[in-house]
């Protein structure tokens, strides 16, 4: 019995110990769950606080961005308004100076202004001419297209198509008046001398400078006429051509070379030699000048071995007349074949 009792006591003690262990485990589990709950609650609270802080930061940032945008828009509107006001002032000032120039033209008939008379208007015209150079080249300009058109309607134009400098912008009415003035001088020259042929005179001659200017002017008109026919930009107009034809100016004298036969040219040369005693035809001669220049060119090409229309027979006819094939040299009858010194000495004897 004692052993049985001892065994029961031991069994009871083991049971108590087991029960205590189970209770402890239960308590530990319960405490663990509570701790986890507290931790989850704390974390949730922290997340809520963090989200609230982020929301506040986002709201503040968005508010600052909106305020900055509004401020930038206000600055831009103010800047645009200032720029628009400045542009209006510039246009107003431009129109004011333009009206001064228009008044000047009505009073004087020209767009030319001297610096001593009105320096501000003088400098303004210089700037407008530089702008018009860009305008005629279809490039961007600092004034409006309407303003550029107002300048051209007032009389500013190109002296010739394709100009690239401000000096090429001129008063079209003044240029046309000057052109008509020179045309009148050429007409008076023709009435006085019977033709528009400019004979060679000494530089000391009182008529030298006047004839030189008229001659250069005629050369310019023929060049512009040639450019017009070739489709090259030119300031020659139909009205100018009519005026030049009206006074009898030959606009293309070289075109008449083909209108005369070889025999007619030789006959003209023979008449010249009989009248003057030599065959030194000046380039300015109205009938034979260009012809002789062409013959010298043909001779040069012949010497270079090129195939040309100047035959041996024609060469012989010109040599017989003492024709000068090389300008500036005396006429000679030298053979086309190269000769030795002894042969040349025999010729001299």
Coordinates of C-alpha atoms in Angstrom, one line a residue:
X1 CA 0.0 0.0 0.0
X2 CA 2.8 2.3 0.9
X3 CA 4.4 1.6 -2.5
X4 CA 1.1 2.1 -4.2
X5 CA 0.5 5.3 -2.3
X6 CA 4.0 6.5 -3.2
X7 CA 3.4 5.7 -6.8
X8 CA 0.1 7.6 -6.8
X9 CA 1.8 10.6 -5.2
X10 CA 4.5 10.6 -7.8
X11 CA 1.9 10.2 -10.5
X12 CA 0.0 13.1 -9.0
X13 CA 3.1 15.2 -8.8
X14 CA 3.9 14.5 -12.5
X15 CA 0.4 15.5 -13.4
X16 CA 0.6 18.7 -11.4
X17 CA 3.9 19.5 -13.1
X18 CA 2.5 18.7 -16.5
X19 CA -0.6 20.9 -15.7
X20 CA 1.6 23.7 -14.6
X21 CA 3.7 23.4 -17.8
X22 CA 0.6 23.5 -19.9
X23 CA -0.8 26.5 -18.1
X24 CA 2.5 28.2 -18.5
X25 CA 2.5 27.5 -22.2
X26 CA -1.1 28.7 -22.4
X27 CA -0.1 31.9 -20.6
X28 CA 2.9 32.3 -22.9
X29 CA 0.8 31.9 -25.9
X30 CA -1.8 34.3 -24.6
X31 CA 0.9 36.9 -23.7
X32 CA 2.5 36.4 -27.2
X33 CA -0.8 37.1 -28.9
X34 CA -1.4 40.2 -26.8
X35 CA 2.2 41.4 -27.6
X36 CA 1.6 40.8 -31.3
X37 CA -1.7 42.6 -31.2
X38 CA 0.0 45.5 -29.4
X39 CA 2.8 45.5 -32.0
X40 CA 0.3 45.4 -34.9
X41 CA -1.7 48.2 -33.3
X42 CA 1.5 50.3 -32.8
X43 CA 2.6 49.7 -36.3
X44 CA -0.9 50.6 -37.7
X45 CA -0.8 53.8 -35.6
X46 CA 2.7 54.6 -37.0
X47 CA 1.5 53.9 -40.5
X48 CA -1.5 56.2 -40.0
X49 CA 0.7 58.9 -38.7
X50 CA 3.2 58.5 -41.6
X51 CA 0.4 58.6 -44.1
X52 CA -1.0 61.7 -42.5
X53 CA 2.5 63.3 -42.6
X54 CA 2.8 62.3 -46.3
X55 CA -0.6 63.7 -47.1
X56 CA 0.2 67.0 -45.3
X57 CA 3.6 67.2 -47.2
X58 CA 1.9 66.4 -50.5
X59 CA -0.8 69.0 -49.9
X60 CA 1.8 71.6 -48.9
X61 CA 3.9 70.7 -52.0
X62 CA 1.0 70.9 -54.3
X63 CA 0.0 74.2 -52.8
X64 CA 3.5 75.6 -53.3
X65 CA 3.5 74.3 -56.9
X66 CA 0.2 76.0 -57.6
X67 CA 1.3 79.2 -55.9
X68 CA 4.5 79.2 -57.9
X69 CA 2.6 78.5 -61.2
X70 CA 0.2 81.3 -60.5
X71 CA 3.1 83.6 -59.7
X72 CA 4.9 82.6 -62.9
X73 CA 1.8 83.2 -64.9
X74 CA 1.4 86.6 -63.4
X75 CA 5.0 87.4 -64.2
X76 CA 4.6 86.2 -67.8
X77 CA 1.4 88.2 -68.2
X78 CA 3.2 91.3 -66.8
X79 CA 6.1 90.7 -69.1
X80 CA 3.9 90.2 -72.1
X81 CA 2.0 93.3 -71.2
X82 CA 5.2 95.3 -70.9
X83 CA 6.5 93.9 -74.2
X84 CA 3.3 94.7 -75.9
X85 CA 3.4 98.2 -74.5
X86 CA 7.0 98.6 -75.6
X87 CA 6.1 97.3 -79.1
X88 CA 3.2 99.8 -79.3
X89 CA 5.6 102.6 -78.3
X90 CA 8.1 101.4 -81.0
X91 CA 5.4 101.3 -83.6
X92 CA 4.2 104.7 -82.5
X93 CA 7.7 106.1 -82.7
X94 CA 8.4 104.4 -86.1
X95 CA 5.1 105.8 -87.5
X96 CA 6.1 109.3 -86.2
X97 CA 9.5 109.2 -87.9
X98 CA 7.9 107.7 -91.0
X99 CA 5.5 110.7 -91.2
X100 CA 8.4 113.0 -90.9
X101 CA 10.1 111.3 -93.8
X102 CA 6.8 111.4 -95.9
X103 CA 6.5 115.1 -95.1
X104 CA 10.1 115.7 -96.2
X105 CA 9.5 113.9 -99.5
X106 CA 6.3 116.0 -100.1
X107 CA 8.3 119.1 -99.5
X108 CA 11.5 118.3 -101.3
X109 CA 10.5 115.5 -103.7
X110 CA 13.2 113.2 -102.5
X111 CA 13.9 110.6 -99.7
X112 CA 17.5 111.8 -99.4
X113 CA 18.2 113.5 -96.0
X114 CA 21.5 115.1 -95.1
X115 CA 22.9 114.3 -91.7
X116 CA 23.5 118.0 -90.9
X117 CA 19.8 118.8 -91.6
X118 CA 18.3 116.0 -89.5
X119 CA 20.7 113.5 -87.9
X120 CA 17.9 111.4 -86.2
X121 CA 16.0 111.0 -89.5
X122 CA 19.3 110.3 -91.3
X123 CA 20.3 107.5 -89.0
X124 CA 16.7 106.1 -89.0
X125 CA 16.8 105.9 -92.9
X126 CA 20.1 104.1 -92.7
X127 CA 18.6 101.4 -90.4
X128 CA 15.5 101.0 -92.6
X129 CA 17.7 100.5 -95.6
X130 CA 19.6 97.7 -93.9
X131 CA 16.3 96.1 -92.9
X132 CA 15.0 96.4 -96.5
X133 CA 18.0 94.5 -97.8
X134 CA 16.8 91.6 -95.6
X135 CA 13.3 92.1 -96.8
X136 CA 14.1 91.9 -100.5
X137 CA 16.1 88.7 -99.7
X138 CA 13.0 87.2 -98.0
X139 CA 14.8 87.0 -94.7
X140 CA 13.4 87.7 -91.2
X141 CA 13.2 91.5 -90.4
X142 CA 12.8 93.3 -87.0
X143 CA 9.8 95.4 -88.3
X144 CA 6.4 94.2 -89.6
X145 CA 5.8 93.3 -93.2
X146 CA 3.3 96.2 -93.4
X147 CA 6.0 98.6 -92.3
X148 CA 8.4 97.3 -94.9
X149 CA 5.6 97.7 -97.6
X150 CA 5.0 101.3 -96.4
X151 CA 8.7 102.0 -97.0
X152 CA 8.6 100.6 -100.5
X153 CA 5.4 102.4 -101.3
X154 CA 7.0 105.6 -100.2
X155 CA 9.7 105.1 -102.8
X156 CA 12.5 102.9 -101.5
X157 CA 13.6 100.2 -103.9
X158 CA 16.6 98.2 -105.0
X159 CA 19.0 99.9 -107.4
X160 CA 19.3 96.5 -109.1
X161 CA 17.8 93.1 -108.3
X162 CA 19.9 91.0 -105.8
X163 CA 21.6 93.8 -103.9
X164 CA 23.2 92.8 -100.6
X165 CA 24.2 96.1 -99.1
X166 CA 22.2 99.0 -97.7
X167 CA 23.8 101.3 -100.3
X168 CA 21.8 99.4 -102.9
X169 CA 18.5 100.7 -101.4
X170 CA 17.7 103.9 -103.2
X171 CA 14.9 106.4 -103.8
X172 CA 13.3 105.0 -106.9
X173 CA 11.8 108.4 -108.0
X174 CA 15.2 110.1 -107.6
X175 CA 17.0 107.3 -109.5
X176 CA 14.4 107.6 -112.3
X177 CA 14.8 111.3 -112.4
X178 CA 18.6 111.0 -112.6
X179 CA 18.2 108.4 -115.3
X180 CA 16.0 110.7 -117.3
X181 CA 18.4 113.5 -116.8
X182 CA 21.3 111.5 -118.2
X183 CA 19.1 110.4 -121.1
X184 CA 18.4 114.1 -121.8
X185 CA 22.2 114.7 -121.8
X186 CA 22.7 111.9 -124.3
X187 CA 20.0 113.2 -126.5
X188 CA 21.6 116.7 -126.4
X189 CA 25.0 115.1 -127.3
X190 CA 23.4 113.4 -130.3
X191 CA 21.8 116.7 -131.5
X192 CA 25.2 118.4 -131.1
X193 CA 27.5 115.9 -132.8
X194 CA 25.0 114.1 -135.0
X195 CA 25.5 110.7 -133.5
X196 CA 26.0 108.8 -130.2
X197 CA 29.6 107.7 -131.1
X198 CA 32.2 108.8 -128.5
X199 CA 35.4 109.6 -130.3
X200 CA 38.7 109.3 -128.5
X201 CA 39.7 112.7 -127.0
X202 CA 42.5 113.7 -124.6
X203 CA 41.9 113.7 -120.9
X204 CA 42.7 117.4 -120.8
X205 CA 39.9 118.1 -123.3
X206 CA 37.1 120.1 -121.6
X207 CA 34.5 117.5 -122.9
X208 CA 36.5 114.5 -121.7
X209 CA 34.8 113.9 -118.3
X210 CA 31.3 114.6 -119.7
X211 CA 31.8 112.2 -122.6
X212 CA 33.3 109.6 -120.4
X213 CA 30.3 109.6 -118.0
X214 CA 27.9 109.4 -121.0
X215 CA 29.9 106.6 -122.5
X216 CA 29.9 104.6 -119.3
X217 CA 26.2 105.2 -118.9
X218 CA 25.5 103.9 -122.4
X219 CA 27.6 100.8 -121.6
X220 CA 25.6 100.2 -118.5
X221 CA 22.3 100.4 -120.3
X222 CA 23.4 97.9 -122.9
X223 CA 24.6 95.5 -120.2
X224 CA 21.3 95.8 -118.4
X225 CA 19.5 95.2 -121.6
X226 CA 21.6 92.1 -122.3
X227 CA 20.8 90.8 -118.7
X228 CA 17.1 91.4 -119.4
X229 CA 17.2 89.3 -122.6
X230 CA 19.2 86.5 -120.8
X231 CA 16.8 86.4 -117.9
X232 CA 19.4 87.7 -115.5
X233 CA 18.1 90.2 -112.8
X234 CA 18.2 93.6 -114.4
X235 CA 17.0 97.2 -113.7
X236 CA 16.1 97.7 -117.4
X237 CA 12.4 98.2 -117.9
X238 CA 10.1 98.4 -121.0
X239 CA 9.6 102.1 -120.4
X240 CA 13.4 102.7 -120.4
X241 CA 13.9 100.6 -123.6
X242 CA 11.2 102.7 -125.3
X243 CA 12.9 105.9 -124.3
X244 CA 16.3 104.7 -125.5
X245 CA 14.9 103.5 -128.8
X246 CA 13.2 106.8 -129.2
X247 CA 16.5 108.7 -129.3
X248 CA 18.0 106.0 -131.6
X249 CA 20.4 104.3 -129.3
X250 CA 21.5 100.9 -130.6
X251 CA 21.0 98.5 -127.6
X252 CA 22.9 95.6 -129.2
X253 CA 25.5 96.8 -131.7
X254 CA 27.1 93.4 -131.9
X255 CA 23.9 91.9 -133.3
X256 CA 24.5 93.9 -136.5
X257 CA 27.8 92.2 -137.3
X258 CA 26.0 89.3 -139.0
X259 CA 23.9 91.7 -141.1
X260 CA 26.8 92.5 -143.4
X261 CA 28.5 90.1 -145.7
X262 CA 32.3 89.6 -145.8
X263 CA 32.5 91.5 -149.1
X264 CA 30.7 94.5 -147.6
X265 CA 33.1 94.5 -144.7
X266 CA 36.1 94.4 -147.0
X267 CA 34.6 97.2 -149.0
X268 CA 34.2 99.3 -145.8
X269 CA 37.8 98.6 -144.8
X270 CA 39.0 99.5 -148.2
X271 CA 37.1 102.8 -148.0
X272 CA 38.6 103.5 -144.6
X273 CA 42.2 102.8 -145.8
X274 CA 41.7 105.1 -148.8
X275 CA 40.3 107.9 -146.6
X276 CA 42.8 107.6 -143.7
X277 CA 45.8 106.0 -145.2
X278 CA 46.0 103.1 -142.7
X279 CA 43.9 100.2 -141.4
X280 CA 44.2 100.9 -137.6
X281 CA 40.5 100.7 -136.9
X282 CA 39.7 101.9 -133.3
X283 CA 37.3 99.8 -131.3
X284 CA 34.9 102.8 -131.0
X285 CA 34.4 103.0 -134.7
X286 CA 30.6 102.8 -135.3
X287 CA 30.7 100.4 -138.3
X288 CA 34.0 98.6 -138.1
X289 CA 35.1 98.7 -134.5
X290 CA 33.4 95.5 -133.3
X291 CA 34.1 93.7 -136.6
X292 CA 37.8 94.4 -136.3
X293 CA 37.8 93.2 -132.6
X294 CA 36.1 90.0 -133.7
X295 CA 38.7 89.5 -136.5
X296 CA 41.5 89.9 -134.0
X297 CA 39.8 87.3 -131.7
X298 CA 39.5 84.9 -134.7
X299 CA 43.2 85.5 -135.5
X300 CA 44.1 84.6 -131.9
X301 CA 42.1 81.5 -132.0
X302 CA 43.6 80.5 -135.3
X303 CA 47.1 81.0 -133.8
X304 CA 46.1 78.6 -131.0
X305 CA 45.2 76.0 -133.5
X306 CA 41.4 76.2 -133.1
X307 CA 39.0 75.6 -136.1
X308 CA 37.5 78.9 -137.0
X309 CA 35.9 80.6 -140.0
X310 CA 38.9 82.9 -140.8
X311 CA 40.3 81.2 -143.9
X312 CA 43.6 81.8 -145.6
X313 CA 41.9 83.7 -148.3
X314 CA 40.2 86.1 -145.8
X315 CA 43.5 86.4 -144.0
X316 CA 45.2 87.4 -147.2
X317 CA 42.6 90.0 -148.0
X318 CA 43.0 91.6 -144.5
X319 CA 46.8 91.5 -144.8
X320 CA 46.7 93.2 -148.1
X321 CA 44.8 96.1 -146.5
X322 CA 47.4 96.3 -143.7
X323 CA 45.1 95.0 -141.0
X324 CA 46.5 95.0 -137.5
X325 CA 45.8 91.6 -136.0
X326 CA 47.4 92.3 -132.7
X327 CA 46.2 95.5 -131.1
X328 CA 49.0 98.0 -130.4
X329 CA 51.4 96.6 -133.0
X330 CA 52.1 98.0 -136.4
X331 CA 50.7 96.2 -139.4
X332 CA 53.0 93.6 -140.9
X333 CA 52.9 91.0 -143.7
X334 CA 54.6 88.3 -141.7
X335 CA 53.9 84.8 -143.0
X336 CA 52.1 82.4 -140.8
X337 CA 55.2 80.1 -141.2
X338 CA 58.0 80.8 -138.7
X339 CA 61.1 82.1 -140.5
X340 CA 64.8 82.0 -139.5
X341 CA 66.9 85.1 -138.6
X342 CA 68.7 84.9 -142.0
X343 CA 65.3 84.8 -143.9
X344 CA 64.0 87.7 -141.9
X345 CA 67.2 89.6 -142.6
X346 CA 66.8 88.9 -146.3
X347 CA 63.2 90.3 -146.1
X348 CA 64.6 93.4 -144.4
X349 CA 67.1 93.9 -147.3

